[in-house]
Tab-separated table of C-alpha atoms in Angstrom:
chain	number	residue	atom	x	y	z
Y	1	UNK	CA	15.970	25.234	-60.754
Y	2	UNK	CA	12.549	25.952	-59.301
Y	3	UNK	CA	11.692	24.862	-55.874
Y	4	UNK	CA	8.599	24.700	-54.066
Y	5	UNK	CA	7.197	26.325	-50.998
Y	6	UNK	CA	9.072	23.653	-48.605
Y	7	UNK	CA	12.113	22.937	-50.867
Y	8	UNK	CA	13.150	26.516	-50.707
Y	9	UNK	CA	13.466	27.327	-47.443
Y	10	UNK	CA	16.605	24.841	-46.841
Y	11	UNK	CA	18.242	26.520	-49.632
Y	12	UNK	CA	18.152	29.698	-48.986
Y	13	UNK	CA	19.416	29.188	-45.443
Y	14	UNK	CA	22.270	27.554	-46.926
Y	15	UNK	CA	22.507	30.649	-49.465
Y	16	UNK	CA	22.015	32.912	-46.569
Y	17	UNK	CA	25.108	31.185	-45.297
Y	18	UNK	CA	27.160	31.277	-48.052
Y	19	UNK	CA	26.495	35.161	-48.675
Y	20	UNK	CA	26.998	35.938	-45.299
Y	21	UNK	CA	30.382	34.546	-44.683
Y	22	UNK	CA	31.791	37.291	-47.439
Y	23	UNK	CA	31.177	39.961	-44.250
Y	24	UNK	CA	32.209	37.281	-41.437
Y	25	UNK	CA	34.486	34.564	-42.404
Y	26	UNK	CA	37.632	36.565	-41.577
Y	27	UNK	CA	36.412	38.322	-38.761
Y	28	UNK	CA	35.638	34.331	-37.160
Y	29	UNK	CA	39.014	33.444	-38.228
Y	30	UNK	CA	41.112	36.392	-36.547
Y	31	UNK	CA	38.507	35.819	-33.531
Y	32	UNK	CA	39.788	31.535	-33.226
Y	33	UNK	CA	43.299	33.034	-33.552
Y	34	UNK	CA	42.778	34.649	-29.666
Y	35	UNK	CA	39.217	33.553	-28.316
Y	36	UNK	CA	39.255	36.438	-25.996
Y	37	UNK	CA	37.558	36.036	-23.036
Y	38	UNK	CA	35.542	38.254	-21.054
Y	39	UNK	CA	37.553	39.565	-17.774
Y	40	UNK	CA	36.632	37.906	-14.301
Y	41	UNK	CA	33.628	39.655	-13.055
Y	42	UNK	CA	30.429	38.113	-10.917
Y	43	UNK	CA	28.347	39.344	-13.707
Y	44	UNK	CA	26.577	37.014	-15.647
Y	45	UNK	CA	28.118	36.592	-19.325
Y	46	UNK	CA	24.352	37.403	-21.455
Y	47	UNK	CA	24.766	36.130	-24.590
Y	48	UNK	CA	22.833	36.382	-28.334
Y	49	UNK	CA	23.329	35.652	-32.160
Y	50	UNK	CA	21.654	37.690	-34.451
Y	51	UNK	CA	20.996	37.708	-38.596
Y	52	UNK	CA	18.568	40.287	-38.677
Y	53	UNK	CA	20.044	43.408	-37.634
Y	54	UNK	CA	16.909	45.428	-36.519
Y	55	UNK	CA	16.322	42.340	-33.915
Y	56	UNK	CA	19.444	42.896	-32.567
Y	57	UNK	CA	18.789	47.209	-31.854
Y	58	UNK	CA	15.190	45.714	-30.223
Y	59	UNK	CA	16.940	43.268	-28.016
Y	60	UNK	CA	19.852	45.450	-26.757
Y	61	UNK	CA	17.604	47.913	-25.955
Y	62	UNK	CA	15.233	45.873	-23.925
Y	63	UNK	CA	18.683	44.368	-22.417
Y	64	UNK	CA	19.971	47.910	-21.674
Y	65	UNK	CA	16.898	49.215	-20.420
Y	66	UNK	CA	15.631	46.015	-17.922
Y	67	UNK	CA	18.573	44.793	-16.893
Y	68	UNK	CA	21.247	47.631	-16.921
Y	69	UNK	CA	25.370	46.980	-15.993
Y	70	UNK	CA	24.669	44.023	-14.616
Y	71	UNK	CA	25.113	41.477	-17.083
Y	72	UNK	CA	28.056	41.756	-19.641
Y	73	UNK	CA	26.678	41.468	-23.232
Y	74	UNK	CA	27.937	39.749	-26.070
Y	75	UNK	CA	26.548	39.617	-29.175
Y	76	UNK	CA	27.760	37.210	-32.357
Y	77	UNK	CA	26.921	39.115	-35.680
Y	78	UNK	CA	25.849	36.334	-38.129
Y	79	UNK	CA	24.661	38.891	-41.147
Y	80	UNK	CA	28.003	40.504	-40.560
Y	81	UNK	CA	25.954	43.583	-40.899
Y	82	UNK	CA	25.880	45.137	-37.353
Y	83	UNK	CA	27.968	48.125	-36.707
Y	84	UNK	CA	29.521	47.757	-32.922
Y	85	UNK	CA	29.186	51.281	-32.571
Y	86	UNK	CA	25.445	51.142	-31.980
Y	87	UNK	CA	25.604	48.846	-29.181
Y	88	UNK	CA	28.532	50.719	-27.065
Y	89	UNK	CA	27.925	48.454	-24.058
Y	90	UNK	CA	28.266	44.704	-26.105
Y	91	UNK	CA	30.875	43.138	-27.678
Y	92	UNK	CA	29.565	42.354	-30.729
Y	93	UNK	CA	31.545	39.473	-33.012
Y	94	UNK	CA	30.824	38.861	-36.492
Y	95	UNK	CA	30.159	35.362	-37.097
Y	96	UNK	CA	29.830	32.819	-39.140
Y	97	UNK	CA	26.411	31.173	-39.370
Y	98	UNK	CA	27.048	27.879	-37.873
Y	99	UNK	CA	24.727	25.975	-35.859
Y	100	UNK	CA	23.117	28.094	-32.740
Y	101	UNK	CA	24.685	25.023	-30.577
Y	102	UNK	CA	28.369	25.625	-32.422
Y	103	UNK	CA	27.907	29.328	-31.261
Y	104	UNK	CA	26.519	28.719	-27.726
Y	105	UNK	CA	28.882	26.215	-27.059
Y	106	UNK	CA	31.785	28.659	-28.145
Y	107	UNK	CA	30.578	30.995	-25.990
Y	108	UNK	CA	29.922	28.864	-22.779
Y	109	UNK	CA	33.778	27.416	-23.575
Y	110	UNK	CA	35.523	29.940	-23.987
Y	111	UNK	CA	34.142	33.715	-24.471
Y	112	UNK	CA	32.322	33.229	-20.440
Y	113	UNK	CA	35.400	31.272	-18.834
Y	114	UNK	CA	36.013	33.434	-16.422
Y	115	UNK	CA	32.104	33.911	-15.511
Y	116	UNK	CA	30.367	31.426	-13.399
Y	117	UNK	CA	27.098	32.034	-15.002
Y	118	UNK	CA	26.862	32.195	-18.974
Y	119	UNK	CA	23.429	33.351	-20.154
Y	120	UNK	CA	22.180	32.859	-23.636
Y	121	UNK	CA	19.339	34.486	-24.664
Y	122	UNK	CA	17.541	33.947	-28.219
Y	123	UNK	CA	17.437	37.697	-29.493
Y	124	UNK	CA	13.579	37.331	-30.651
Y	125	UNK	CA	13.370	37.292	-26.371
Y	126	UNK	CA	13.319	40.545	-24.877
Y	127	UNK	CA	14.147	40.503	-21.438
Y	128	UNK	CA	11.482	42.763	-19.676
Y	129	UNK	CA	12.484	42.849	-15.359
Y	130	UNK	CA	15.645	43.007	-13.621
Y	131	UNK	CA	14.041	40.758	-11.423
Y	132	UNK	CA	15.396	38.127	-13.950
Y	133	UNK	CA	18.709	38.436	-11.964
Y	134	UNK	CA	16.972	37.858	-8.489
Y	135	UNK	CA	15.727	34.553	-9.899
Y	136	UNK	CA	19.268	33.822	-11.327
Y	137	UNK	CA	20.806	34.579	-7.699
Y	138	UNK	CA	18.540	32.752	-5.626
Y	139	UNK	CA	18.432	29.426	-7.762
Y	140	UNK	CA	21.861	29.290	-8.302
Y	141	UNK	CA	22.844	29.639	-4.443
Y	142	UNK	CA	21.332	26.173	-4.766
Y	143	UNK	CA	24.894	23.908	-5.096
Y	144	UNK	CA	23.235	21.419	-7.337
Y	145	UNK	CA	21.345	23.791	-9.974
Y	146	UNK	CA	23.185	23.361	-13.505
Y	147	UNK	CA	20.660	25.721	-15.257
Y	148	UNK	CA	17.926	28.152	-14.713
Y	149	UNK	CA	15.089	28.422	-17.416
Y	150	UNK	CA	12.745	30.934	-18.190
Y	151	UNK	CA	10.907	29.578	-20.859
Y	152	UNK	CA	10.810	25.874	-21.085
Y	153	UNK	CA	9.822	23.484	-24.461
Y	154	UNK	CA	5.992	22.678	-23.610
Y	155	UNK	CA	5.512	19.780	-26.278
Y	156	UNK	CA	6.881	17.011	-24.753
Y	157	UNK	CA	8.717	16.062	-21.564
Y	158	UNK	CA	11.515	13.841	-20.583
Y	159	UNK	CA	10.681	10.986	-18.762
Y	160	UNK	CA	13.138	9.389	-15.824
Y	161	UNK	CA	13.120	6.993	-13.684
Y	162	UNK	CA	9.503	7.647	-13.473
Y	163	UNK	CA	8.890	10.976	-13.096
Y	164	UNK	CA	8.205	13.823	-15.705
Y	165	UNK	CA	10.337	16.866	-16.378
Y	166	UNK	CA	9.997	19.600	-18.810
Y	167	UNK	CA	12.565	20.371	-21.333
Y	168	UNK	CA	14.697	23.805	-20.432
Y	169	UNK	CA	14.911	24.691	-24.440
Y	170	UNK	CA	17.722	27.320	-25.098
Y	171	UNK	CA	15.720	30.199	-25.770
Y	172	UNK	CA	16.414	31.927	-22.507
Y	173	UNK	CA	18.540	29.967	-20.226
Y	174	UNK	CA	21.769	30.647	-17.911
Y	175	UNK	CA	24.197	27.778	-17.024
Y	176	UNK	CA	26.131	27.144	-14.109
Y	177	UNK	CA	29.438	26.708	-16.195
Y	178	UNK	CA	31.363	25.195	-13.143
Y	179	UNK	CA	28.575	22.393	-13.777
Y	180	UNK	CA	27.957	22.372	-17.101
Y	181	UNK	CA	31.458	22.480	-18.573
Y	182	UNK	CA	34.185	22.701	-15.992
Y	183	UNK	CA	32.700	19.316	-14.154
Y	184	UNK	CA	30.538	17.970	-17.340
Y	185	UNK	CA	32.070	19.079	-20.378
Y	186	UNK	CA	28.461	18.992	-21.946
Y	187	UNK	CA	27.242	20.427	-25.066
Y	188	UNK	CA	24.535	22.338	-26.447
Y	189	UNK	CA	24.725	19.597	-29.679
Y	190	UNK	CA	21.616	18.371	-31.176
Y	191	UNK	CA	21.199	14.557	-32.012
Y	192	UNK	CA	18.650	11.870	-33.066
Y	193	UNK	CA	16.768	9.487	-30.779
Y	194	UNK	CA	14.602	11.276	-28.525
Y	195	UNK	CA	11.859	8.688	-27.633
Y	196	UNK	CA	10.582	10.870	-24.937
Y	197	UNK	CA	6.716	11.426	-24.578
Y	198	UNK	CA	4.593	13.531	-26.640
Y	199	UNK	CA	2.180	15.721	-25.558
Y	200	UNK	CA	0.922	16.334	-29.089
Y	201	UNK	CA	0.842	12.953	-30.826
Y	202	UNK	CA	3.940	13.562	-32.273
Y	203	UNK	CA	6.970	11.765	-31.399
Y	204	UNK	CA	10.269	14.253	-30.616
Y	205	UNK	CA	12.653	11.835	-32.627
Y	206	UNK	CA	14.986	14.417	-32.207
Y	207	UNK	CA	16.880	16.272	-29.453
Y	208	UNK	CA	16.655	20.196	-30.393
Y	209	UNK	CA	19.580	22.549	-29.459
Y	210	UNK	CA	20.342	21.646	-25.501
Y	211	UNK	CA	18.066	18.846	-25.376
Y	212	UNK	CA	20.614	15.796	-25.012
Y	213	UNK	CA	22.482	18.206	-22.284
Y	214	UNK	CA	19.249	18.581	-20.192
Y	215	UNK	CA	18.411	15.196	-20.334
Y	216	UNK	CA	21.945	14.397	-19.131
Y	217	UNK	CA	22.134	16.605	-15.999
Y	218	UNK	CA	18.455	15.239	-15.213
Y	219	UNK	CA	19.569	11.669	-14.627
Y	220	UNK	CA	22.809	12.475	-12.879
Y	221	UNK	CA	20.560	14.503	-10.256
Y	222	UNK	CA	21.603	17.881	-11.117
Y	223	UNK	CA	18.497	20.816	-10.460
Y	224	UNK	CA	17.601	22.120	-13.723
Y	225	UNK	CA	15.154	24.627	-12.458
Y	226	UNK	CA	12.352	26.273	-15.026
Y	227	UNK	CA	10.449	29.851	-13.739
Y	228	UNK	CA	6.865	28.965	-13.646
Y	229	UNK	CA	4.060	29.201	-16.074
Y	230	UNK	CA	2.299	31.977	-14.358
Y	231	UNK	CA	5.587	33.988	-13.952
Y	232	UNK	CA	7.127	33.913	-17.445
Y	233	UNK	CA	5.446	36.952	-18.776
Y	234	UNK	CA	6.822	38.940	-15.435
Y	235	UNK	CA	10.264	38.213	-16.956
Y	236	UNK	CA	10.082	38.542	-21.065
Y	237	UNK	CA	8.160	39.202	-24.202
Y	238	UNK	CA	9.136	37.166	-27.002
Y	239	UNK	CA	8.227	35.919	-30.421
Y	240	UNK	CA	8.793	32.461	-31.644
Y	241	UNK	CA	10.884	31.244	-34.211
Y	242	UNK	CA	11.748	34.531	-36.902
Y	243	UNK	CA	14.579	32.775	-38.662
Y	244	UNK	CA	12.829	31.312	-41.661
Y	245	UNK	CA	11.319	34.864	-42.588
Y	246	UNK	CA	14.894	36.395	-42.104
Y	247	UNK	CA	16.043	34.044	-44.870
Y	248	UNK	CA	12.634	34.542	-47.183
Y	249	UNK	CA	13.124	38.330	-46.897
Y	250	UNK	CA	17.034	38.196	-47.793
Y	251	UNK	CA	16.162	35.633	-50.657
Y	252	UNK	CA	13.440	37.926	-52.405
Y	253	UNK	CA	13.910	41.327	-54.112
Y	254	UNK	CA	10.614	42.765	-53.748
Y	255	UNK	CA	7.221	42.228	-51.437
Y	256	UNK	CA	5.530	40.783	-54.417
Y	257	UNK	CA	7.610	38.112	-54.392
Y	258	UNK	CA	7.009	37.318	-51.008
Y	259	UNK	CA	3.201	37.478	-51.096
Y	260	UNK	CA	3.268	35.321	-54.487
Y	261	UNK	CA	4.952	33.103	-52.080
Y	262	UNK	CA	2.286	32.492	-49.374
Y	263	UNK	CA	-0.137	32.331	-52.399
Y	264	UNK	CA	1.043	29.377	-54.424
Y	265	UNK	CA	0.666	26.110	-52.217
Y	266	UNK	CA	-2.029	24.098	-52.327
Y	267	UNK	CA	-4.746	25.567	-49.349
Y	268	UNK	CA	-4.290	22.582	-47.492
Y	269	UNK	CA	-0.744	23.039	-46.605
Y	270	UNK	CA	-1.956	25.777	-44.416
Y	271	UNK	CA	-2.635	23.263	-41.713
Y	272	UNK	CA	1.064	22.051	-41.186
Y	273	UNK	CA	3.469	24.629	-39.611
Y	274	UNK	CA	6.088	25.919	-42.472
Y	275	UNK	CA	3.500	28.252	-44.283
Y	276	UNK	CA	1.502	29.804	-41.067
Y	277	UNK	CA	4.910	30.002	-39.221
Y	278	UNK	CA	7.100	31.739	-41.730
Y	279	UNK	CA	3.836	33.772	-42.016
Y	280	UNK	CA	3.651	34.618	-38.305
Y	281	UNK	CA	7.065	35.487	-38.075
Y	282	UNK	CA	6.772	37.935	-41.116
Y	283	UNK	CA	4.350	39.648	-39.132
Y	284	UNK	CA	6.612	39.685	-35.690
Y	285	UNK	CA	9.336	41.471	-38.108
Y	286	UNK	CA	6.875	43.861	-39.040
Y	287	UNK	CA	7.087	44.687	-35.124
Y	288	UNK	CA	10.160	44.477	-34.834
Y	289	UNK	CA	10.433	47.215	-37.448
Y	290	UNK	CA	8.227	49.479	-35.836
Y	291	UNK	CA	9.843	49.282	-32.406
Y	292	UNK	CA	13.129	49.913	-34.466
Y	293	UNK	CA	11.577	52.974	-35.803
Y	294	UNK	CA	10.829	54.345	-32.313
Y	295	UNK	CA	14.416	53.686	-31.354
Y	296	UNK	CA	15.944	54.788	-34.265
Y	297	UNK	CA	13.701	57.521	-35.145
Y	298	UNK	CA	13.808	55.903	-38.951
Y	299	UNK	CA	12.732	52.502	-40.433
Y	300	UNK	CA	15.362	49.863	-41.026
Y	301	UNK	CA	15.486	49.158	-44.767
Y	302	UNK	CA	13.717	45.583	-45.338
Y	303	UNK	CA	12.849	46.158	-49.279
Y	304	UNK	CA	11.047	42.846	-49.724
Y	305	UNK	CA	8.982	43.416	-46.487
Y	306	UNK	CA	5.618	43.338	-47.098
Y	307	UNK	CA	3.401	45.864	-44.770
Y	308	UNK	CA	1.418	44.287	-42.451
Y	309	UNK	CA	-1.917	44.763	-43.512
Y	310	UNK	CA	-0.939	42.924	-46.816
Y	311	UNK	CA	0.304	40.069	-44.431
Y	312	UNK	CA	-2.064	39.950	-42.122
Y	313	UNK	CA	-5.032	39.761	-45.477
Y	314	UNK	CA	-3.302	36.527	-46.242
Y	315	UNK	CA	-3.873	35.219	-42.665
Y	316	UNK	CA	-6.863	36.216	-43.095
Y	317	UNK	CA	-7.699	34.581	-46.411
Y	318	UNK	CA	-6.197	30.981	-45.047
Y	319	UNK	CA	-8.038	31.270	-41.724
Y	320	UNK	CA	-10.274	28.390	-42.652
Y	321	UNK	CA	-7.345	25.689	-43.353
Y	322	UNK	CA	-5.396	26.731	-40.028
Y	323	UNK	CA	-5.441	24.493	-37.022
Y	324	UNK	CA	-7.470	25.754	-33.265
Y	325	UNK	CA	-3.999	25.454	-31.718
Y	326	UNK	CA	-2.458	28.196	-34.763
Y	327	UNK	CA	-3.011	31.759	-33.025
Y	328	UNK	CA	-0.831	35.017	-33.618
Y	329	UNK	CA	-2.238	36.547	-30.843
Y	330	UNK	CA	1.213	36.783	-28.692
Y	331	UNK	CA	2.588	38.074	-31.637
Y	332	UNK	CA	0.425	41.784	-30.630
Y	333	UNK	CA	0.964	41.410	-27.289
Y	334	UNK	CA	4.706	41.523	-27.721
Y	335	UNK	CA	4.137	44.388	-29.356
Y	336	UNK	CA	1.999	46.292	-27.070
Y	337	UNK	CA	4.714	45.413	-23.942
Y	338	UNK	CA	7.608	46.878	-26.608
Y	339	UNK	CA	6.148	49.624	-27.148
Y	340	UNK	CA	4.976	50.146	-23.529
Y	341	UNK	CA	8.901	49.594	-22.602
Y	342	UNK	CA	9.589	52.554	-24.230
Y	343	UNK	CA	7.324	55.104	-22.841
C-alpha cells in the first residue's frame, strides 16, 4: 500500500517499533523480572532514551565531559543497537519503544528510588556546564520545588487562578521524587483536554509528555522552577525534535529515497511543520554524524543519509513556501558549541 508524505510517518514509527523489539523485547522482560535500582547515593539519577545510536555517543560525551561523576547515568536503548561497552560509566538498558512517558515514568518509579533527584534529559540535549548542578542544588534546597527546568514549552502557558505559568516540557528536567512520586504519585502520562492559552493561535488540546503533571503541582502550590531565557544557552545546546528523521532514515534503503521524499508533496505543504521539521532534523543528524566522527575517529554508518549539501538544496528550493517563524539557524549553532566542546 502506498502512503503519502503524512500517512507514512505513523507507520513507520510503528514499524520502527515492531523491528526493534527483535533486539529488546527480552532484554525489557528479564529487566521487569528485577527492576534494579540504582544504589543510594546524593547523586542525581540523569536519565535518557535513545533510537539513534550516534545521538547517544554525542550525548554521553557532552554528559561525561560537562558534568563528570556527579550524576549517575542511565541510558534505555530503544534501537537495541548500543553496545554498553562504549559508554563504561552508564547503565545502558535495552528497551522497548514505548511511550517516552512509559519510560520516564519507569525510571522516576523505580530505576531512581533510592535518589532524591531523578533527571531526564532528551538525548538531542547536550548538557554543556556543570553549573547545571549548582542550579539543581540551590533550587531544590527550596522545600516546596517539585521540579527544576531548563528549557521550558514556549507556545502556550497554563493559566491558574489568574496568573500565567510556563509549561516545564520534559526535555531537560529533574524531579524532586520525594514530591513527585513518594507524596504525589504523579505521572509523566499524556492526555486530552488542555484548554490552556495559546500563544500562537493554536489551541494545545492536548497535554504533551509531563504536561498534566505540571499543571497538577501548579495548583497544589508546589515551585516548579524554569532557568531563565537569557541563561538557557549557559546550560545546553540542543536540537529539537530528531525522532521523525530517525524513523525516515531506518524506513528507506538509500538517500534517493529520502530526497524523492521531500520532493513529492504539493509546495504548499511546506508551510505546515511535518515536511520542514523532518527536514530540519535530517540536517541536525547530519551533525550529529560529524561530531560522532570526531569522537569516534570514523563515521557511523547511516546508508540512507543524505549529505548535507543535498539537504540543505532542498531547504533551499522550498524557502519561498516556509513560514518567518521556520529558521534552522540553531541547528549550526549547536554545531559550532559541539564542536567547540571538543577542542
Amino acid at each position: 500500500m502506498k502512503r503519502d508524505y503524512a500517512q507514512l510517518l505513523p507507520y513507520i514509527f510503528k514499524k520502527f517499533s515492531i523491528l526493534s523489539a527483535r533486539r529488546t523485547l527480552l532484554p525489557t522482560v528479564k529487566y521487569y523480572c528485577s527492576r534494579k535500582a540504582l544504589p543510594a547515593s546524593d547523586k542525581p539519577a540523569l536519565f535518557t532514551m535513545n533510537i539513534l545510536p550516534p545521538m547517544a555517543t554525542v550525548w554521553y560525551e557532552m554528559v561525561c565531559r560537562n558534568l563528570g561523576d556527579s550524576v549517575d547515568i542511565v541510558i534505555f536503548d530503544c534501537s537495541g543497537k548500543l553496545n554498553p561497552k562504549d559508554f563504561p560509566r552508564a547503565k545502558v538498558q535495552k528497551f522497548l519503544n514505548k511511550y517516552a512517558a512509559t519510560k520516564s515514568d519507569e525510571f522516576i518509579q523505580h530505576i531512581a528510588k533510592n535518589r532524591r533527584i531523578a533527571w531526564i534529559c532528551d538525548d538531542d540535549m547536550f548538557p554543556m556546564s556543570n553549573k547545571m548542578l549548582d542550579v539543581l542544588k540551590k533550587e531544590f534546597n527550596e522545600p516546596n520545588t517539585a521540579t527544576v527546568s531548563f528549557r521550558p514549552r514556549e507556545w502556550w502557558h497554563y493559566q491558574i487562578d489568574g496568573k500565567k505559568y510556563k509549561p516545564s516540557s520534559s526535555y531537560c528536567i529533574a524531579f524532586n521524587r520525594d514530591i513527585f512520586w513518594e507524596k504525589e504519585k504523579l505521572s509523566l502520562a499524556p492526555c486530552n483536554g488542555n484548554e490552556h492559552p495559546s500563544l500562537i493561535g493554536k489551541p494545545p488540546n492536548r497535554y504533551d509528555t509531563f504536561d498534566k503533571a505540571n499543571e497538577t503541582l501548579l495548583e497544589k502550590g508546589y515551585r516548579c522552577y524554569i532557568v531563565p531565557k537569557e541563561e538557557e544557552d549557559e546550560y545546553y545546546a540542543g536540537f529539537s525534535g530528531v525522532s521523525g528523521a530517525v524513523m525516515l532514515l531506518n524506513h528507506f534503503k538509500t538517500p534517493e529515497q529520502v530526497i524523492n521524499y521531500y520532493l513529492t508533496p504539493p509546495k504548499e505543504a511546506w508551510s505546515g511543520n511535518m515536511l520542514f521539521g523532518t527536514l530540519q532534523a535530517m540536517i541536525s543528524i547530519s551533525v550529529i554524524q560529524e561530531v560522532y566522527e570526531k569522537i569516534k575517529g570514523h563515521k557511523y554508518p547511516l546508508k540512507s543519509l543524505p549529505s548535507r549539501e543535498q539537504l540543505e538544496k532542498i531547504l533551499n528550493d522550498h524557502k519561498e513556501y516556509l513560514r518567518d517563524d521556520q529558521d534552522i539557524s540553531r541547528v549550526y549553532e549547536t554545531r559550532e558549541r559541539l564542536l567547540n566542546a571538543l577542542k
